[in-house]
GROMACS .gro file of C-alpha atoms in nm:
model
  366
    1UNK     CA    1  -1.354  -1.402  -1.822
    2UNK     CA    2  -1.293  -1.381  -1.446
    3UNK     CA    3  -1.516  -1.121  -1.366
    4UNK     CA    4  -1.758  -1.068  -1.033
    5UNK     CA    5  -1.749  -0.632  -0.992
    6UNK     CA    6  -2.084  -0.377  -0.935
    7UNK     CA    7  -2.206  -0.120  -1.136
    8UNK     CA    8  -2.055  -0.227  -1.483
    9UNK     CA    9  -2.220   0.054  -1.703
   10UNK     CA   10  -1.964   0.262  -1.483
   11UNK     CA   11  -1.694   0.202  -1.704
   12UNK     CA   12  -1.655   0.569  -1.862
   13UNK     CA   13  -1.596   0.720  -1.552
   14UNK     CA   14  -1.358   0.492  -1.438
   15UNK     CA   15  -1.199   0.502  -1.765
   16UNK     CA   16  -1.187   0.913  -1.728
   17UNK     CA   17  -1.004   0.888  -1.389
   18UNK     CA   18  -0.737   0.600  -1.522
   19UNK     CA   19  -0.645   0.858  -1.806
   20UNK     CA   20  -0.599   1.146  -1.581
   21UNK     CA   21  -0.412   0.954  -1.398
   22UNK     CA   22  -0.200   0.847  -1.653
   23UNK     CA   23  -0.113   1.203  -1.718
   24UNK     CA   24   0.093   1.192  -1.412
   25UNK     CA   25   0.334   0.859  -1.418
   26UNK     CA   26   0.564   0.989  -1.723
   27UNK     CA   27   0.829   0.673  -1.544
   28UNK     CA   28   0.560   0.403  -1.560
   29UNK     CA   29   0.466   0.498  -1.937
   30UNK     CA   30   0.841   0.511  -2.049
   31UNK     CA   31   0.872   0.128  -1.924
   32UNK     CA   32   0.541   0.027  -2.104
   33UNK     CA   33   0.700  -0.025  -2.403
   34UNK     CA   34   0.981  -0.196  -2.261
   35UNK     CA   35   0.837  -0.487  -2.084
   36UNK     CA   36   0.729  -0.798  -2.289
   37UNK     CA   37   0.519  -1.057  -2.080
   38UNK     CA   38   0.403  -1.184  -2.339
   39UNK     CA   39   0.142  -1.475  -2.215
   40UNK     CA   40   0.213  -1.453  -1.838
   41UNK     CA   41  -0.057  -1.437  -1.644
   42UNK     CA   42  -0.051  -1.162  -1.383
   43UNK     CA   43  -0.264  -1.141  -1.081
   44UNK     CA   44  -0.222  -0.796  -0.888
   45UNK     CA   45  -0.366  -0.756  -0.562
   46UNK     CA   46  -0.387  -0.355  -0.497
   47UNK     CA   47  -0.553  -0.069  -0.377
   48UNK     CA   48  -0.796  -0.111  -0.700
   49UNK     CA   49  -0.792   0.254  -0.802
   50UNK     CA   50  -0.683   0.461  -1.080
   51UNK     CA   51  -0.313   0.477  -1.022
   52UNK     CA   52  -0.308   0.074  -1.049
   53UNK     CA   53  -0.576   0.045  -1.279
   54UNK     CA   54  -0.274   0.214  -1.498
   55UNK     CA   55  -0.050  -0.075  -1.400
   56UNK     CA   56  -0.306  -0.321  -1.481
   57UNK     CA   57  -0.305  -0.133  -1.796
   58UNK     CA   58   0.034  -0.189  -1.876
   59UNK     CA   59   0.080  -0.512  -1.797
   60UNK     CA   60  -0.173  -0.578  -2.035
   61UNK     CA   61  -0.064  -0.393  -2.344
   62UNK     CA   62   0.311  -0.582  -2.265
   63UNK     CA   63   0.124  -0.882  -2.364
   64UNK     CA   64   0.024  -1.041  -1.997
   65UNK     CA   65  -0.304  -1.207  -1.895
   66UNK     CA   66  -0.446  -1.007  -1.610
   67UNK     CA   67  -0.682  -1.015  -1.291
   68UNK     CA   68  -0.679  -0.821  -1.036
   69UNK     CA   69  -0.881  -0.890  -0.655
   70UNK     CA   70  -0.892  -0.618  -0.395
   71UNK     CA   71  -1.075  -0.602  -0.065
   72UNK     CA   72  -1.430  -0.428  -0.094
   73UNK     CA   73  -1.312  -0.105   0.152
   74UNK     CA   74  -1.036  -0.075  -0.123
   75UNK     CA   75  -1.258  -0.097  -0.478
   76UNK     CA   76  -1.359   0.192  -0.674
   77UNK     CA   77  -1.639   0.041  -0.832
   78UNK     CA   78  -1.618   0.259  -1.151
   79UNK     CA   79  -1.253   0.209  -1.231
   80UNK     CA   80  -1.338  -0.180  -1.155
   81UNK     CA   81  -1.556  -0.160  -1.449
   82UNK     CA   82  -1.388   0.011  -1.692
   83UNK     CA   83  -1.074  -0.234  -1.653
   84UNK     CA   84  -1.373  -0.497  -1.746
   85UNK     CA   85  -1.400  -0.260  -2.060
   86UNK     CA   86  -1.065  -0.326  -2.112
   87UNK     CA   87  -0.995  -0.697  -2.120
   88UNK     CA   88  -0.861  -0.688  -1.771
   89UNK     CA   89  -1.050  -0.947  -1.544
   90UNK     CA   90  -1.139  -0.828  -1.243
   91UNK     CA   91  -1.248  -1.011  -0.918
   92UNK     CA   92  -1.366  -0.721  -0.657
   93UNK     CA   93  -1.664  -0.606  -0.550
   94UNK     CA   94  -1.719  -0.251  -0.293
   95UNK     CA   95  -1.960  -0.439  -0.154
   96UNK     CA   96  -1.774  -0.750  -0.017
   97UNK     CA   97  -1.631  -0.845   0.336
   98UNK     CA   98  -1.351  -1.013   0.454
   99UNK     CA   99  -1.499  -1.393   0.371
  100UNK     CA  100  -1.582  -1.281   0.064
  101UNK     CA  101  -1.289  -1.105  -0.017
  102UNK     CA  102  -1.074  -1.449   0.055
  103UNK     CA  103  -1.324  -1.663  -0.190
  104UNK     CA  104  -1.214  -1.398  -0.511
  105UNK     CA  105  -0.850  -1.423  -0.422
  106UNK     CA  106  -0.926  -1.841  -0.415
  107UNK     CA  107  -1.067  -1.805  -0.739
  108UNK     CA  108  -0.815  -1.610  -0.901
  109UNK     CA  109  -0.512  -1.820  -0.770
  110UNK     CA  110  -0.699  -2.121  -0.845
  111UNK     CA  111  -0.743  -2.020  -1.211
  112UNK     CA  112  -0.380  -1.954  -1.250
  113UNK     CA  113  -0.117  -1.729  -1.257
  114UNK     CA  114   0.321  -1.655  -1.341
  115UNK     CA  115   0.335  -1.410  -1.054
  116UNK     CA  116   0.171  -1.237  -0.799
  117UNK     CA  117   0.157  -0.861  -0.681
  118UNK     CA  118   0.040  -0.823  -0.396
  119UNK     CA  119  -0.001  -0.565  -0.074
  120UNK     CA  120  -0.047  -0.662   0.222
  121UNK     CA  121   0.086  -1.057   0.156
  122UNK     CA  122  -0.299  -1.116   0.225
  123UNK     CA  123  -0.314  -1.363  -0.059
  124UNK     CA  124   0.075  -1.484  -0.040
  125UNK     CA  125  -0.035  -1.554   0.221
  126UNK     CA  126  -0.269  -1.784   0.141
  127UNK     CA  127  -0.173  -1.944  -0.161
  128UNK     CA  128   0.105  -2.125   0.115
  129UNK     CA  129  -0.172  -2.188   0.371
  130UNK     CA  130  -0.434  -2.390   0.187
  131UNK     CA  131  -0.151  -2.520  -0.118
  132UNK     CA  132  -0.290  -2.328  -0.369
  133UNK     CA  133   0.029  -2.201  -0.508
  134UNK     CA  134  -0.010  -2.393  -0.846
  135UNK     CA  135   0.269  -2.299  -1.127
  136UNK     CA  136   0.325  -1.942  -0.928
  137UNK     CA  137   0.715  -1.847  -1.051
  138UNK     CA  138   0.704  -1.640  -0.814
  139UNK     CA  139   0.567  -1.285  -0.623
  140UNK     CA  140   0.613  -0.921  -0.515
  141UNK     CA  141   0.520  -0.803  -0.185
  142UNK     CA  142   0.489  -0.416  -0.164
  143UNK     CA  143   0.515  -0.321   0.204
  144UNK     CA  144   0.653  -0.333   0.560
  145UNK     CA  145   0.383  -0.499   0.669
  146UNK     CA  146   0.362  -0.742   0.442
  147UNK     CA  147   0.725  -0.826   0.439
  148UNK     CA  148   0.751  -0.849   0.751
  149UNK     CA  149   0.537  -1.219   0.843
  150UNK     CA  150   0.684  -1.337   0.475
  151UNK     CA  151   1.039  -1.303   0.669
  152UNK     CA  152   0.942  -1.546   0.917
  153UNK     CA  153   0.799  -1.801   0.665
  154UNK     CA  154   0.871  -2.083   0.517
  155UNK     CA  155   0.836  -1.969   0.132
  156UNK     CA  156   0.813  -2.202  -0.168
  157UNK     CA  157   0.872  -1.958  -0.419
  158UNK     CA  158   1.073  -1.612  -0.489
  159UNK     CA  159   0.906  -1.327  -0.305
  160UNK     CA  160   1.062  -0.957  -0.481
  161UNK     CA  161   1.080  -0.742  -0.137
  162UNK     CA  162   0.980  -0.476  -0.351
  163UNK     CA  163   0.943  -0.230  -0.011
  164UNK     CA  164   1.265  -0.230  -0.024
  165UNK     CA  165   1.396  -0.087  -0.258
  166UNK     CA  166   1.548   0.267  -0.233
  167UNK     CA  167   1.309   0.430  -0.481
  168UNK     CA  168   1.009   0.292  -0.301
  169UNK     CA  169   1.064   0.361   0.083
  170UNK     CA  170   1.196   0.660   0.064
  171UNK     CA  171   0.937   0.836  -0.126
  172UNK     CA  172   0.616   0.626  -0.079
  173UNK     CA  173   0.637   0.509   0.298
  174UNK     CA  174   0.745   0.894   0.372
  175UNK     CA  175   0.622   1.129   0.194
  176UNK     CA  176   0.313   0.950  -0.032
  177UNK     CA  177   0.156   0.723   0.266
  178UNK     CA  178   0.306   1.005   0.555
  179UNK     CA  179   0.051   1.294   0.381
  180UNK     CA  180  -0.188   1.130   0.295
  181UNK     CA  181  -0.240   0.890   0.528
  182UNK     CA  182  -0.243   1.259   0.763
  183UNK     CA  183  -0.479   1.420   0.512
  184UNK     CA  184  -0.738   1.151   0.450
  185UNK     CA  185  -0.752   1.119   0.879
  186UNK     CA  186  -0.830   1.505   0.889
  187UNK     CA  187  -1.078   1.504   0.621
  188UNK     CA  188  -1.219   1.260   0.787
  189UNK     CA  189  -1.217   1.413   1.123
  190UNK     CA  190  -1.253   1.779   1.086
  191UNK     CA  191  -0.971   1.833   1.314
  192UNK     CA  192  -0.749   2.167   1.286
  193UNK     CA  193  -0.332   2.047   1.383
  194UNK     CA  194  -0.291   2.389   1.437
  195UNK     CA  195  -0.200   2.291   1.814
  196UNK     CA  196  -0.339   2.015   1.880
  197UNK     CA  197  -0.115   1.714   1.979
  198UNK     CA  198  -0.084   1.382   1.736
  199UNK     CA  199   0.091   1.049   1.906
  200UNK     CA  200   0.254   0.831   1.670
  201UNK     CA  201   0.326   0.443   1.727
  202UNK     CA  202   0.633   0.336   1.555
  203UNK     CA  203   0.923   0.575   1.356
  204UNK     CA  204   0.952   0.349   1.114
  205UNK     CA  205   0.977   0.501   0.738
  206UNK     CA  206   0.534   0.566   0.775
  207UNK     CA  207   0.570   0.682   1.114
  208UNK     CA  208   0.792   0.978   1.049
  209UNK     CA  209   0.604   1.043   0.711
  210UNK     CA  210   0.315   1.052   0.926
  211UNK     CA  211   0.485   1.280   1.224
  212UNK     CA  212   0.649   1.545   0.914
  213UNK     CA  213   0.324   1.613   0.756
  214UNK     CA  214   0.135   1.621   1.098
  215UNK     CA  215   0.400   1.863   1.251
  216UNK     CA  216   0.400   2.096   0.961
  217UNK     CA  217   0.038   2.188   0.976
  218UNK     CA  218   0.137   2.313   1.354
  219UNK     CA  219   0.094   1.977   1.605
  220UNK     CA  220   0.289   1.885   1.890
  221UNK     CA  221   0.384   1.565   1.790
  222UNK     CA  222   0.432   1.295   2.037
  223UNK     CA  223   0.661   0.900   1.922
  224UNK     CA  224   0.619   0.615   2.076
  225UNK     CA  225   0.897   0.367   1.989
  226UNK     CA  226   1.075   0.013   2.082
  227UNK     CA  227   1.341   0.080   1.900
  228UNK     CA  228   1.593   0.304   2.061
  229UNK     CA  229   1.766   0.429   1.726
  230UNK     CA  230   1.401   0.538   1.565
  231UNK     CA  231   1.361   0.683   1.914
  232UNK     CA  232   1.627   0.845   1.923
  233UNK     CA  233   1.589   0.959   1.532
  234UNK     CA  234   1.225   1.073   1.628
  235UNK     CA  235   1.401   1.283   1.917
  236UNK     CA  236   1.702   1.442   1.639
  237UNK     CA  237   1.426   1.521   1.450
  238UNK     CA  238   1.282   1.788   1.685
  239UNK     CA  239   0.916   1.544   1.807
  240UNK     CA  240   0.912   1.484   2.201
  241UNK     CA  241   0.967   1.061   2.260
  242UNK     CA  242   0.698   0.975   2.513
  243UNK     CA  243   0.527   0.592   2.666
  244UNK     CA  244   0.253   0.561   2.402
  245UNK     CA  245   0.037   0.520   2.746
  246UNK     CA  246   0.132   0.814   2.822
  247UNK     CA  247   0.022   1.059   2.536
  248UNK     CA  248  -0.238   0.872   2.530
  249UNK     CA  249  -0.460   1.107   2.773
  250UNK     CA  250  -0.294   1.421   2.606
  251UNK     CA  251  -0.330   1.316   2.245
  252UNK     CA  252  -0.661   1.508   2.003
  253UNK     CA  253  -0.532   1.227   1.694
  254UNK     CA  254  -0.359   0.888   1.782
  255UNK     CA  255  -0.173   0.742   1.483
  256UNK     CA  256  -0.044   0.357   1.441
  257UNK     CA  257   0.227   0.345   1.216
  258UNK     CA  258   0.351   0.004   1.278
  259UNK     CA  259   0.168  -0.231   1.041
  260UNK     CA  260   0.205  -0.456   1.365
  261UNK     CA  261  -0.129  -0.629   1.522
  262UNK     CA  262  -0.288  -0.514   1.884
  263UNK     CA  263  -0.029  -0.230   1.861
  264UNK     CA  264  -0.308  -0.009   2.014
  265UNK     CA  265  -0.423  -0.162   2.278
  266UNK     CA  266  -0.774  -0.152   2.517
  267UNK     CA  267  -0.536   0.063   2.778
  268UNK     CA  268  -0.474   0.280   2.550
  269UNK     CA  269  -0.802   0.303   2.376
  270UNK     CA  270  -0.927   0.380   2.754
  271UNK     CA  271  -0.680   0.643   2.850
  272UNK     CA  272  -0.745   0.860   2.593
  273UNK     CA  273  -0.967   1.222   2.620
  274UNK     CA  274  -1.365   1.178   2.501
  275UNK     CA  275  -1.375   1.294   2.152
  276UNK     CA  276  -1.011   1.138   2.034
  277UNK     CA  277  -0.971   1.036   1.730
  278UNK     CA  278  -0.780   0.678   1.625
  279UNK     CA  279  -0.618   0.645   1.276
  280UNK     CA  280  -0.406   0.361   1.165
  281UNK     CA  281  -0.098   0.416   0.906
  282UNK     CA  282  -0.019   0.074   0.878
  283UNK     CA  283  -0.108  -0.228   0.655
  284UNK     CA  284  -0.291  -0.513   0.909
  285UNK     CA  285  -0.590  -0.600   1.049
  286UNK     CA  286  -0.621  -0.552   1.393
  287UNK     CA  287  -0.363  -0.321   1.438
  288UNK     CA  288  -0.664  -0.119   1.694
  289UNK     CA  289  -0.715  -0.378   1.900
  290UNK     CA  290  -1.074  -0.447   1.851
  291UNK     CA  291  -1.392  -0.433   2.049
  292UNK     CA  292  -1.336  -0.179   2.290
  293UNK     CA  293  -1.551   0.079   2.411
  294UNK     CA  294  -1.516   0.446   2.492
  295UNK     CA  295  -1.551   0.784   2.349
  296UNK     CA  296  -1.287   0.788   2.129
  297UNK     CA  297  -1.366   0.767   1.720
  298UNK     CA  298  -1.181   0.525   1.540
  299UNK     CA  299  -1.144   0.626   1.186
  300UNK     CA  300  -1.216   0.404   0.873
  301UNK     CA  301  -1.342   0.127   1.114
  302UNK     CA  302  -0.901   0.107   1.173
  303UNK     CA  303  -0.847   0.020   0.824
  304UNK     CA  304  -0.560   0.188   0.660
  305UNK     CA  305  -0.695   0.499   0.684
  306UNK     CA  306  -0.539   0.691   0.358
  307UNK     CA  307  -0.690   0.326   0.147
  308UNK     CA  308  -1.087   0.295   0.290
  309UNK     CA  309  -1.125   0.653   0.348
  310UNK     CA  310  -0.949   0.820   0.035
  311UNK     CA  311  -0.816   0.718  -0.246
  312UNK     CA  312  -0.445   0.595  -0.155
  313UNK     CA  313  -0.138   0.807  -0.207
  314UNK     CA  314  -0.020   1.076  -0.447
  315UNK     CA  315   0.015   1.012  -0.828
  316UNK     CA  316   0.340   1.143  -0.877
  317UNK     CA  317   0.499   0.924  -0.565
  318UNK     CA  318   0.294   0.569  -0.695
  319UNK     CA  319   0.454   0.644  -1.048
  320UNK     CA  320   0.726   0.485  -0.847
  321UNK     CA  321   0.642   0.211  -0.648
  322UNK     CA  322   0.453   0.036  -0.962
  323UNK     CA  323   0.686   0.147  -1.181
  324UNK     CA  324   0.932  -0.136  -0.887
  325UNK     CA  325   0.627  -0.366  -0.934
  326UNK     CA  326   0.635  -0.420  -1.347
  327UNK     CA  327   1.036  -0.433  -1.316
  328UNK     CA  328   1.018  -0.725  -1.024
  329UNK     CA  329   0.727  -0.897  -1.251
  330UNK     CA  330   0.983  -0.875  -1.545
  331UNK     CA  331   1.253  -0.979  -1.345
  332UNK     CA  332   1.085  -1.301  -1.203
  333UNK     CA  333   0.963  -1.386  -1.601
  334UNK     CA  334   1.301  -1.404  -1.655
  335UNK     CA  335   1.474  -1.483  -1.377
  336UNK     CA  336   1.516  -1.843  -1.200
  337UNK     CA  337   1.553  -1.713  -0.817
  338UNK     CA  338   1.540  -1.971  -0.538
  339UNK     CA  339   1.247  -1.919  -0.310
  340UNK     CA  340   1.286  -1.684  -0.085
  341UNK     CA  341   1.275  -1.296   0.035
  342UNK     CA  342   1.497  -1.104  -0.301
  343UNK     CA  343   1.588  -0.782  -0.347
  344UNK     CA  344   1.579  -0.589  -0.701
  345UNK     CA  345   1.854  -0.586  -0.800
  346UNK     CA  346   2.026  -0.208  -0.753
  347UNK     CA  347   2.029  -0.121  -1.157
  348UNK     CA  348   1.666  -0.170  -1.194
  349UNK     CA  349   1.564   0.059  -0.856
  350UNK     CA  350   1.822   0.336  -1.000
  351UNK     CA  351   1.644   0.315  -1.324
  352UNK     CA  352   1.300   0.423  -1.181
  353UNK     CA  353   1.484   0.726  -1.000
  354UNK     CA  354   1.677   0.825  -1.312
  355UNK     CA  355   1.311   0.806  -1.513
  356UNK     CA  356   1.223   1.021  -1.257
  357UNK     CA  357   1.479   1.297  -1.306
  358UNK     CA  358   1.479   1.281  -1.698
  359UNK     CA  359   1.068   1.328  -1.682
  360UNK     CA  360   1.164   1.653  -1.405
  361UNK     CA  361   1.376   1.753  -1.606
  362UNK     CA  362   1.639   1.748  -1.392
  363UNK     CA  363   2.057   1.660  -1.443
  364UNK     CA  364   2.345   1.463  -1.270
  365UNK     CA  365   2.692   1.608  -1.181
  366UNK     CA  366   2.993   1.368  -1.319
   0.00000   0.00000   0.00000
């Protein structure tokens, strides 16, 4: 078995966490018995914590051979140990750096996969760049920032744009990421947002969520955008709209929510007041320009703050996203799709929404 984990003796703690999370994941639970993946080799590149562990186990229960890999900062050792105890191959260590993360991903690819489920498209891009696709039949990508480079690539396999499913971006990006990034930043900084000024770079779905939750906690929110329609929406949602360079000197906390490298530049950082905090709610390396000295404080070393310094999005939200990933895996294995990006079919997207409504006891009208 491909296994490289720390603290293998902590599997009981991990199993308890996984079981607790499962109680709040009724959609994935309902799909568990529907999936048929006998003999398929599936690789997961997701934040390794109790929620994603339930996806790995659901795919295993459906008959797949599952391998999980994950960057070190996003790996929970006890959950990794629990997955190994349950027969899932794990290539992830909480003490690994970027080079070792890539090497572990290479080991997973070289072992052979039918479907790859990615987060940030790091491994999809690695497989293309190093010609490690092998017999890969397709991949599924979960994030906005991960899809952006894939849209510019010549893909050699079909990739399901799971992020573009309505059951994903309307809930995970806005509510899940918005809430969890704000709360993680507050836990790390100790800030009280009542009366504080929060600058948000980017007003996509994640930026909307960050702005909404910051404002709900009493912050004055200033949004910076390069897209005129997004800027206008921020204005109509009740936020100030200004250039980031003008907002930084007044900000107590700055969020980058673009998923674009060097969104926050050295000029922005040097304009910050002493003691201001900077956090990333996007999903790429160096979204904050590195190596810039100053009196600001960068949270979670500039990595996505809710994953690197917390436990990601709320369970009930991730139940939707991970269920979409499970359906995407099944779709890729049962359909011969051409290379390129593909939307998840509407009936699968609506299937997730309907299952969630059923779990909530809510009825649709006719």
